[in-house]
Every structure is written in structure tokens, then in C-alpha cells.
mmCIF file of C-alpha atoms in Angstrom:
data_model
loop_
_atom_site.group_PDB
_atom_site.id
_atom_site.type_symbol
_atom_site.label_atom_id
_atom_site.label_comp_id
_atom_site.label_asym_id
_atom_site.label_seq_id
_atom_site.Cartn_x
_atom_site.Cartn_y
_atom_site.Cartn_z
ATOM 1 C CA MET A 1 1.895 24.214 -1.170
ATOM 2 C CA LYS A 2 3.399 26.504 1.449
ATOM 3 C CA THR A 3 5.993 29.225 0.752
ATOM 4 C CA ARG A 4 9.239 27.412 1.631
ATOM 5 C CA PHE A 5 12.312 29.532 3.018
ATOM 6 C CA THR A 6 15.367 27.982 1.910
ATOM 7 C CA LYS A 7 19.043 29.187 3.084
ATOM 8 C CA GLY A 8 22.137 28.496 0.692
ATOM 9 C CA LEU A 9 25.317 27.407 2.269
ATOM 10 C CA GLN A 10 27.443 29.882 1.398
ATOM 11 C CA GLY A 11 27.816 28.863 -2.140
ATOM 12 C CA VAL A 12 29.395 25.261 -1.518
ATOM 13 C CA PHE A 13 25.626 23.376 -1.548
ATOM 14 C CA LEU A 14 24.393 23.471 -5.121
ATOM 15 C CA ILE A 15 22.962 20.506 -5.879
ATOM 16 C CA GLY A 16 22.853 19.212 -9.789
ATOM 17 C CA LEU A 17 19.221 19.111 -10.515
ATOM 18 C CA ALA A 18 19.753 17.279 -13.770
ATOM 19 C CA ALA A 19 21.941 14.673 -11.989
ATOM 20 C CA LEU A 20 21.232 11.094 -13.079
ATOM 21 C CA VAL A 21 20.377 8.918 -10.309
ATOM 22 C CA ALA A 22 22.514 6.171 -9.412
ATOM 23 C CA VAL A 23 21.573 2.532 -8.509
ATOM 24 C CA SER A 24 23.242 0.237 -6.012
ATOM 25 C CA CYS A 25 21.599 -2.661 -6.871
ATOM 26 C CA ASN A 26 20.085 -2.792 -10.242
ATOM 27 C CA ASP A 27 20.451 -0.625 -12.897
ATOM 28 C CA VAL A 28 17.595 1.860 -13.337
ATOM 29 C CA ASN A 29 17.655 4.175 -16.668
ATOM 30 C CA PHE A 30 16.276 7.488 -16.435
ATOM 31 C CA SER A 31 15.418 9.366 -19.712
ATOM 32 C CA GLY A 32 15.416 12.908 -18.462
ATOM 33 C CA PRO A 33 13.707 16.017 -17.142
ATOM 34 C CA GLN A 34 11.387 15.623 -20.820
ATOM 35 C CA ASN A 35 10.407 12.273 -19.947
ATOM 36 C CA THR A 36 6.419 12.933 -18.732
ATOM 37 C CA GLY A 37 6.392 9.693 -17.164
ATOM 38 C CA LYS A 38 8.693 10.079 -14.505
ATOM 39 C CA ALA A 39 7.909 11.979 -11.192
ATOM 40 C CA GLN A 40 10.160 14.395 -9.264
ATOM 41 C CA MET A 41 11.246 14.028 -5.327
ATOM 42 C CA ASN A 42 12.841 17.227 -3.677
ATOM 43 C CA VAL A 43 14.436 16.134 -0.130
ATOM 44 C CA HIS A 44 15.065 19.262 1.899
ATOM 45 C CA LEU A 45 16.949 19.124 5.571
ATOM 46 C CA THR A 46 16.336 21.082 8.365
ATOM 47 C CA ASP A 47 16.615 20.653 12.252
ATOM 48 C CA ALA A 48 15.294 21.285 15.178
ATOM 49 C CA PRO A 49 18.252 23.427 17.364
ATOM 50 C CA GLY A 50 20.339 22.659 20.126
ATOM 51 C CA ASP A 51 22.362 24.652 22.855
ATOM 52 C CA TYR A 52 25.186 24.778 21.060
ATOM 53 C CA ASP A 53 27.302 27.055 18.669
ATOM 54 C CA GLU A 54 27.066 25.096 15.526
ATOM 55 C CA VAL A 55 26.540 20.864 14.862
ATOM 56 C CA ASN A 56 28.466 20.238 11.310
ATOM 57 C CA ILE A 57 27.713 16.852 9.853
ATOM 58 C CA ASP A 58 29.511 15.704 6.682
ATOM 59 C CA VAL A 59 26.798 14.631 4.279
ATOM 60 C CA GLN A 60 27.949 11.646 1.663
ATOM 61 C CA GLY A 61 25.036 10.458 0.340
ATOM 62 C CA LEU A 62 21.270 9.878 0.591
ATOM 63 C CA ARG A 63 19.269 6.641 -0.492
ATOM 64 C CA ILE A 64 15.663 5.722 -0.685
ATOM 65 C CA HIS A 65 14.372 2.148 -1.505
ATOM 66 C CA TYR A 66 11.902 1.469 -4.276
ATOM 67 C CA THR A 67 9.646 -0.878 -5.572
ATOM 68 C CA PRO A 68 7.616 -0.620 -9.220
ATOM 69 C CA ALA A 69 4.255 0.331 -9.208
ATOM 70 C CA SER A 70 3.711 -2.223 -11.477
ATOM 71 C CA ASP A 71 5.148 -5.108 -9.189
ATOM 72 C CA THR A 72 4.015 -4.594 -5.591
ATOM 73 C CA ALA A 73 5.048 -7.949 -4.391
ATOM 74 C CA ALA A 74 8.636 -7.199 -5.791
ATOM 75 C CA ASP A 75 11.427 -6.834 -2.826
ATOM 76 C CA GLY A 76 12.494 -3.672 -4.328
ATOM 77 C CA GLN A 77 15.801 -1.991 -4.657
ATOM 78 C CA TRP A 78 17.955 0.946 -2.987
ATOM 79 C CA ILE A 79 18.684 4.004 -5.128
ATOM 80 C CA ASP A 80 21.071 6.668 -4.541
ATOM 81 C CA LEU A 81 19.793 10.302 -4.729
ATOM 82 C CA PRO A 82 21.970 12.613 -6.253
ATOM 83 C CA VAL A 83 24.026 14.766 -3.456
ATOM 84 C CA GLU A 84 26.767 16.575 -3.438
ATOM 85 C CA PRO A 85 29.008 15.798 -0.204
ATOM 86 C CA THR A 86 29.418 18.621 1.915
ATOM 87 C CA ARG A 87 29.437 19.803 5.566
ATOM 88 C CA VAL A 88 26.468 21.322 7.034
ATOM 89 C CA ASN A 89 26.162 22.669 10.061
ATOM 90 C CA LEU A 90 22.682 21.990 10.992
ATOM 91 C CA LEU A 91 21.724 25.430 13.226
ATOM 92 C CA ASP A 92 21.807 27.301 9.822
ATOM 93 C CA PHE A 93 18.475 25.356 9.220
ATOM 94 C CA THR A 94 16.055 25.813 12.232
ATOM 95 C CA ASN A 95 12.445 27.381 12.450
ATOM 96 C CA GLY A 96 11.105 26.674 8.621
ATOM 97 C CA ILE A 97 14.154 27.615 6.894
ATOM 98 C CA ASP A 98 15.754 24.566 4.863
ATOM 99 C CA THR A 99 18.338 23.576 2.226
ATOM 100 C CA LEU A 100 18.098 21.491 -0.703
ATOM 101 C CA LEU A 101 19.921 17.757 -0.085
ATOM 102 C CA SER A 102 18.409 16.330 -3.398
ATOM 103 C CA SER A 103 16.449 16.527 -6.474
ATOM 104 C CA ALA A 104 15.611 13.646 -8.562
ATOM 105 C CA GLU A 105 13.654 12.379 -11.576
ATOM 106 C CA LEU A 106 11.995 8.827 -10.525
ATOM 107 C CA ASP A 107 10.162 6.245 -11.712
ATOM 108 C CA PRO A 108 6.381 6.067 -10.335
ATOM 109 C CA GLY A 109 5.877 3.375 -7.387
ATOM 110 C CA HIS A 110 6.158 2.722 -4.200
ATOM 111 C CA TYR A 111 9.100 4.183 -1.902
ATOM 112 C CA ARG A 112 10.185 3.430 1.684
ATOM 113 C CA GLU A 113 12.811 4.315 4.300
ATOM 114 C CA LEU A 114 15.448 6.982 3.071
ATOM 115 C CA ARG A 115 19.060 6.664 4.745
ATOM 116 C CA LEU A 116 21.214 9.541 5.365
ATOM 117 C CA ILE A 117 24.774 8.685 5.094
ATOM 118 C CA LEU A 118 27.360 10.407 6.766
ATOM 119 C CA GLY A 119 31.433 11.199 6.614
ATOM 120 C CA SER A 120 34.054 11.254 9.513
ATOM 121 C CA ASP A 121 34.051 15.165 9.174
ATOM 122 C CA ASN A 122 31.735 16.041 11.759
ATOM 123 C CA ASP A 123 32.172 18.138 14.750
ATOM 124 C CA VAL A 124 30.207 20.560 17.121
ATOM 125 C CA VAL A 125 31.460 23.431 18.607
ATOM 126 C CA VAL A 126 30.836 24.634 22.088
ATOM 127 C CA ASP A 127 31.843 28.050 23.760
ATOM 128 C CA SER A 128 33.877 28.796 20.356
ATOM 129 C CA MET A 129 35.631 25.599 21.113
ATOM 130 C CA SER A 130 35.375 22.446 18.297
ATOM 131 C CA HIS A 131 35.153 19.088 19.443
ATOM 132 C CA ASN A 132 35.115 15.948 16.949
ATOM 133 C CA LEU A 133 31.749 14.141 16.934
ATOM 134 C CA LYS A 134 32.320 10.502 16.906
ATOM 135 C CA VAL A 135 30.126 8.559 14.665
ATOM 136 C CA PRO A 136 29.437 4.757 15.897
ATOM 137 C CA SER A 137 30.717 2.083 13.665
ATOM 138 C CA GLY A 138 28.426 0.060 11.373
ATOM 139 C CA GLN A 139 26.833 2.758 10.114
ATOM 140 C CA GLN A 140 28.449 2.400 6.509
ATOM 141 C CA SER A 141 24.285 1.498 5.195
ATOM 142 C CA GLY A 142 23.375 4.947 6.377
ATOM 143 C CA TYR A 143 20.905 6.280 9.326
ATOM 144 C CA LYS A 144 17.207 4.825 8.558
ATOM 145 C CA ILE A 145 14.679 7.373 8.502
ATOM 146 C CA LYS A 146 11.566 6.040 8.557
ATOM 147 C CA PHE A 147 8.960 7.382 5.758
ATOM 148 C CA SER A 148 6.820 6.162 3.005
ATOM 149 C CA THR A 149 4.819 7.431 -0.265
ATOM 150 C CA ASP A 150 3.467 6.606 -3.407
ATOM 151 C CA LEU A 151 5.080 8.440 -6.374
ATOM 152 C CA GLU A 152 2.619 8.777 -9.539
ATOM 153 C CA ALA A 153 4.085 9.809 -13.120
ATOM 154 C CA GLY A 154 4.254 13.962 -13.621
ATOM 155 C CA GLU A 155 3.825 14.202 -9.534
ATOM 156 C CA GLU A 156 6.562 16.288 -7.637
ATOM 157 C CA LEU A 157 6.766 15.975 -3.499
ATOM 158 C CA ASP A 158 8.826 17.760 -1.619
ATOM 159 C CA VAL A 159 9.798 15.520 1.118
ATOM 160 C CA VAL A 160 11.464 17.297 4.816
ATOM 161 C CA VAL A 161 14.460 15.187 6.684
ATOM 162 C CA ASP A 162 14.265 16.613 10.327
ATOM 163 C CA PHE A 163 17.739 16.222 12.009
ATOM 164 C CA ASP A 164 17.042 16.756 15.679
ATOM 165 C CA ALA A 165 20.485 18.220 16.677
ATOM 166 C CA ALA A 166 19.755 18.411 20.592
ATOM 167 C CA ARG A 167 18.713 15.192 20.858
ATOM 168 C CA SER A 168 21.740 13.499 18.419
ATOM 169 C CA VAL A 169 24.589 15.230 20.363
ATOM 170 C CA HIS A 170 25.254 13.311 23.520
ATOM 171 C CA LYS A 171 28.331 14.208 25.815
ATOM 172 C CA ALA A 172 30.219 10.972 27.101
ATOM 173 C CA GLY A 173 30.717 11.474 31.003
ATOM 174 C CA ASN A 174 33.267 13.475 32.180
ATOM 175 C CA SER A 175 35.815 12.623 28.756
ATOM 176 C CA GLY A 176 34.960 15.729 27.303
ATOM 177 C CA LYS A 177 34.139 13.698 24.031
ATOM 178 C CA TYR A 178 30.995 13.938 21.929
ATOM 179 C CA ILE A 179 29.233 11.215 20.406
ATOM 180 C CA LEU A 180 26.741 11.805 17.284
ATOM 181 C CA LYS A 181 23.406 9.725 17.448
ATOM 182 C CA PRO A 182 21.211 10.983 14.962
ATOM 183 C CA VAL A 183 17.903 11.745 15.404
ATOM 184 C CA LEU A 184 15.869 11.646 12.306
ATOM 185 C CA LYS A 185 12.297 11.537 11.003
ATOM 186 C CA ALA A 186 10.874 12.640 7.763
ATOM 187 C CA PHE A 187 7.714 14.225 6.301
ATOM 188 C CA ILE A 188 5.591 15.633 3.134
ATOM 189 C CA ASP A 189 5.825 19.197 2.940
ATOM 190 C CA ASP A 190 2.278 19.295 1.304
ATOM 191 C CA ALA A 191 -0.475 19.987 2.882
ATOM 192 C CA GLU A 192 -2.831 17.945 0.338
ATOM 193 C CA GLU A 193 -0.197 15.203 1.110
ATOM 194 C CA ALA A 194 0.719 15.528 4.551
ATOM 195 C CA GLU A 195 0.637 12.899 6.721
ATOM 196 C CA THR A 196 1.620 15.566 9.308
ATOM 197 C CA GLY A 197 0.770 18.769 11.017
ATOM 198 C CA SER A 198 2.936 21.859 12.617
ATOM 199 C CA VAL A 199 2.265 24.146 15.601
ATOM 200 C CA ILE A 200 3.960 27.903 15.187
ATOM 201 C CA GLY A 201 3.739 30.594 17.723
ATOM 202 C CA THR A 202 5.925 33.013 19.708
ATOM 203 C CA VAL A 203 7.762 33.175 22.952
ATOM 204 C CA GLU A 204 7.997 36.365 24.769
ATOM 205 C CA PRO A 205 10.481 37.647 26.294
ATOM 206 C CA THR A 206 12.864 36.820 23.787
ATOM 207 C CA ASP A 207 15.644 36.848 26.346
ATOM 208 C CA ALA A 208 13.989 33.898 28.342
ATOM 209 C CA ASP A 209 16.143 31.841 26.168
ATOM 210 C CA ALA A 210 13.574 29.293 26.036
ATOM 211 C CA THR A 211 12.963 25.974 24.487
ATOM 212 C CA VAL A 212 9.693 24.657 23.232
ATOM 213 C CA TYR A 213 8.819 20.786 23.017
ATOM 214 C CA ALA A 214 6.123 19.405 21.444
ATOM 215 C CA ILE A 215 4.542 16.157 23.859
ATOM 216 C CA MET A 216 1.934 13.365 23.058
ATOM 217 C CA ASP A 217 1.699 10.799 25.870
ATOM 218 C CA GLN A 218 4.115 12.192 27.894
ATOM 219 C CA ASP A 219 6.842 11.186 24.754
ATOM 220 C CA THR A 220 8.769 14.251 23.474
ATOM 221 C CA SER A 221 7.676 14.499 19.564
ATOM 222 C CA GLY A 222 10.049 17.778 18.742
ATOM 223 C CA SER A 223 11.644 20.394 19.974
ATOM 224 C CA THR A 224 13.289 24.036 18.669
ATOM 225 C CA GLN A 225 14.363 27.119 20.214
ATOM 226 C CA PRO A 226 12.430 30.122 18.840
ATOM 227 C CA ASN A 227 14.354 32.801 16.545
ATOM 228 C CA GLU A 228 15.734 36.137 17.618
ATOM 229 C CA GLU A 229 12.003 37.696 17.130
ATOM 230 C CA GLY A 230 10.949 34.736 19.568
ATOM 231 C CA ASP A 231 9.003 32.736 16.663
ATOM 232 C CA PHE A 232 8.780 29.161 16.431
ATOM 233 C CA THR A 233 7.711 26.137 14.499
ATOM 234 C CA LEU A 234 7.396 22.777 15.422
ATOM 235 C CA SER A 235 6.910 20.436 11.842
ATOM 236 C CA GLY A 236 6.437 16.820 10.897
ATOM 237 C CA LEU A 237 4.268 16.277 14.335
ATOM 238 C CA ASP A 238 1.989 12.988 13.880
ATOM 239 C CA ALA A 239 -1.837 14.206 13.921
ATOM 240 C CA GLY A 240 -3.438 14.614 17.769
ATOM 241 C CA MET A 241 -3.397 16.427 21.053
ATOM 242 C CA TYR A 242 0.047 17.816 22.265
ATOM 243 C CA ASP A 243 1.046 19.724 25.298
ATOM 244 C CA ILE A 244 3.630 22.471 24.351
ATOM 245 C CA SER A 245 6.265 22.624 26.988
ATOM 246 C CA ILE A 246 8.159 25.805 27.036
ATOM 247 C CA ASN A 247 11.551 25.705 29.511
ATOM 248 C CA ALA A 248 13.201 29.014 29.989
ATOM 249 C CA ALA A 249 17.131 28.552 30.532
ATOM 250 C CA ASN A 250 17.169 32.597 31.913
ATOM 251 C CA GLU A 251 15.775 31.573 35.638
ATOM 252 C CA GLN A 252 14.171 35.232 35.841
ATOM 253 C CA TYR A 253 11.390 33.579 33.926
ATOM 254 C CA ASN A 254 8.842 30.860 34.746
ATOM 255 C CA ASP A 255 8.245 27.630 32.421
ATOM 256 C CA THR A 256 4.989 27.620 31.243
ATOM 257 C CA THR A 257 3.092 24.475 29.495
ATOM 258 C CA LEU A 258 0.173 24.622 26.832
ATOM 259 C CA THR A 259 -1.932 22.020 27.071
ATOM 260 C CA GLY A 260 -4.794 20.580 24.927
ATOM 261 C CA ILE A 261 -3.052 21.965 21.489
ATOM 262 C CA ASP A 262 -4.988 19.737 18.740
ATOM 263 C CA VAL A 263 -2.621 19.263 15.697
ATOM 264 C CA MET A 264 -4.079 17.840 12.709
ATOM 265 C CA GLU A 265 -2.907 16.534 9.007
ATOM 266 C CA GLY A 266 -1.697 19.083 6.661
ATOM 267 C CA GLU A 267 -2.425 21.698 9.182
ATOM 268 C CA GLU A 268 -0.908 24.501 10.846
ATOM 269 C CA THR A 269 -1.940 25.257 14.479
ATOM 270 C CA ASP A 270 -1.269 28.914 15.708
ATOM 271 C CA VAL A 271 -0.701 28.874 19.203
ATOM 272 C CA GLY A 272 -0.220 32.913 19.113
ATOM 273 C CA VAL A 273 1.783 34.967 21.841
ATOM 274 C CA VAL A 274 3.069 33.259 25.003
ATOM 275 C CA THR A 275 4.668 35.711 27.363
ATOM 276 C CA LEU A 276 6.420 33.996 30.092
ATOM 277 C CA SER A 277 6.059 35.426 33.477
ATOM 278 C CA GLU A 278 8.569 36.699 35.946
ATOM 279 C CA ALA A 279 9.984 34.358 38.542
ATOM 280 C CA GLY A 280 8.326 35.048 41.595
ATOM 281 C CA SER A 281 5.311 36.474 40.173
#
């Protein structure tokens, strides 16, 4: 498993690793970390950054659907994973940096679909001014995140939830109001288990203020912005051929596109250093 870079939230985002999993539909009893018949799932949160000062979300819960390994024909049940309610600035967690959202011991079986539950205390900071982020009604059950895996006894699995801030925050016309419509995906962060791959690279010069997009068949599969050193990571990409489009906000530089970038399951594709040419050259 690759080295993980996890950033704290100034001491307020501590997860109780030994917390019991609560069940909303049927009771499931867990006997604790000494039970070798359990599996371990760690859920991390990361972000594809947007052009904002901050994007703060009010995390209240996380659910996952479970079907016992012994009864694959069963309808299954929703399980509430242990989460410490908190506000998270998504822009603190970009380009391979993430934060632990939940850690739980689970029964072996089939797990599909995560649901992220948000409260009402969400806001976006633009040019140092805070704006409330309105969350559409009817989301009490949580925002759906496509995900599927089978857990075996004794297995430990890291799952990453990618919250795309740039595609999730929308300005409502001329009203000045902002709306949050989360764009989320989840992937397994383990080269042996992963069904997705990633692209890494460096954009120069750093003052180009670039945004990097992964595009497959004219559809944007992911986006990010390089860090202060120009390094970027595009994670959770389905296997296939991509165009990597690099758009410079600084008009002194030209945009560029790398074509035919092959992404493979469990692999990290390094496109190296991409130097943007000066406009007019």
C-alpha cells in the first residue's frame, strides 16, 4: 500500500478508532478489535480543489450498505459508520493529502454504496468573503457515492472519498448565492485491490495558476490544481486512455493538452514535468 499523507484539522477532527458501529435498520453486534472474524475499513476524505479561498462542509455522518457474506440473496441493511461531526475545509486536502473520516470494524460481506450526510453549516469563502452554501432539500438520507467491495475476515481496506469542490459549488445567477451540489466518488487506495489508477506530474511555471483535467471521451473524469511546487495528482481514474488538459488562468501562458495517457488499474502514471509556453510564442 502506498504511503498516505494525512493532514489534521487543528485538533478538532479526531476519530474514535474503537467506536462501535451503529446500525439504523437492524442490530449488528461487534465484539471489538480482538475479534479476528472482523474486517477493518478506513474511510478517508480528499478533494479536487476549486478556485476558492475555502470550501467548508458540515460533515454529520457516513453510511454504507451491507449484505452478509453468508446470504448474498438478502436485501442487506444500512450501517452508520462512526464519524465525529465536524466542519471540514476541503481545500486543506488536495493532491494526495487526505483526512481520516471514519475507521470501523465490520463483518465480512459485500459492501456497496456510501452515503455522506451533511448538516446546514456549509460555506464558501471567495475573495475573503464568506457565503452560505445552500444544500438542496431532501438529502436527509445522504449523498450517494458509488462504491462496491467484498470484505474478508482479517482484511484491512482503505477507501478514499473524493469530494470535487470545483464541480460541487455553483453560483446561482446574479443573486450572489451559492449552492452546494456534491460531486463525489470513492475508490480503494490499495494497488492490489484498486480498480482505478492515478496520474501525477508537475506543471511549470508555477505562476501559470493552472488547472489540470483528466478527460476521457470528451467527459471530464477528474480535475485538480497543482500545489505551490507545481505538483499535481489526479486519483480514482477508471482504467483507459485519457487526455490531460492543462489550462492556465494566467494569460501570459498557453494552455496545453497531453494526449494518449494510459491509466491502468492500481498503477500511477507519471507524465513528468509539463512546461507551459509563453503566450505569443
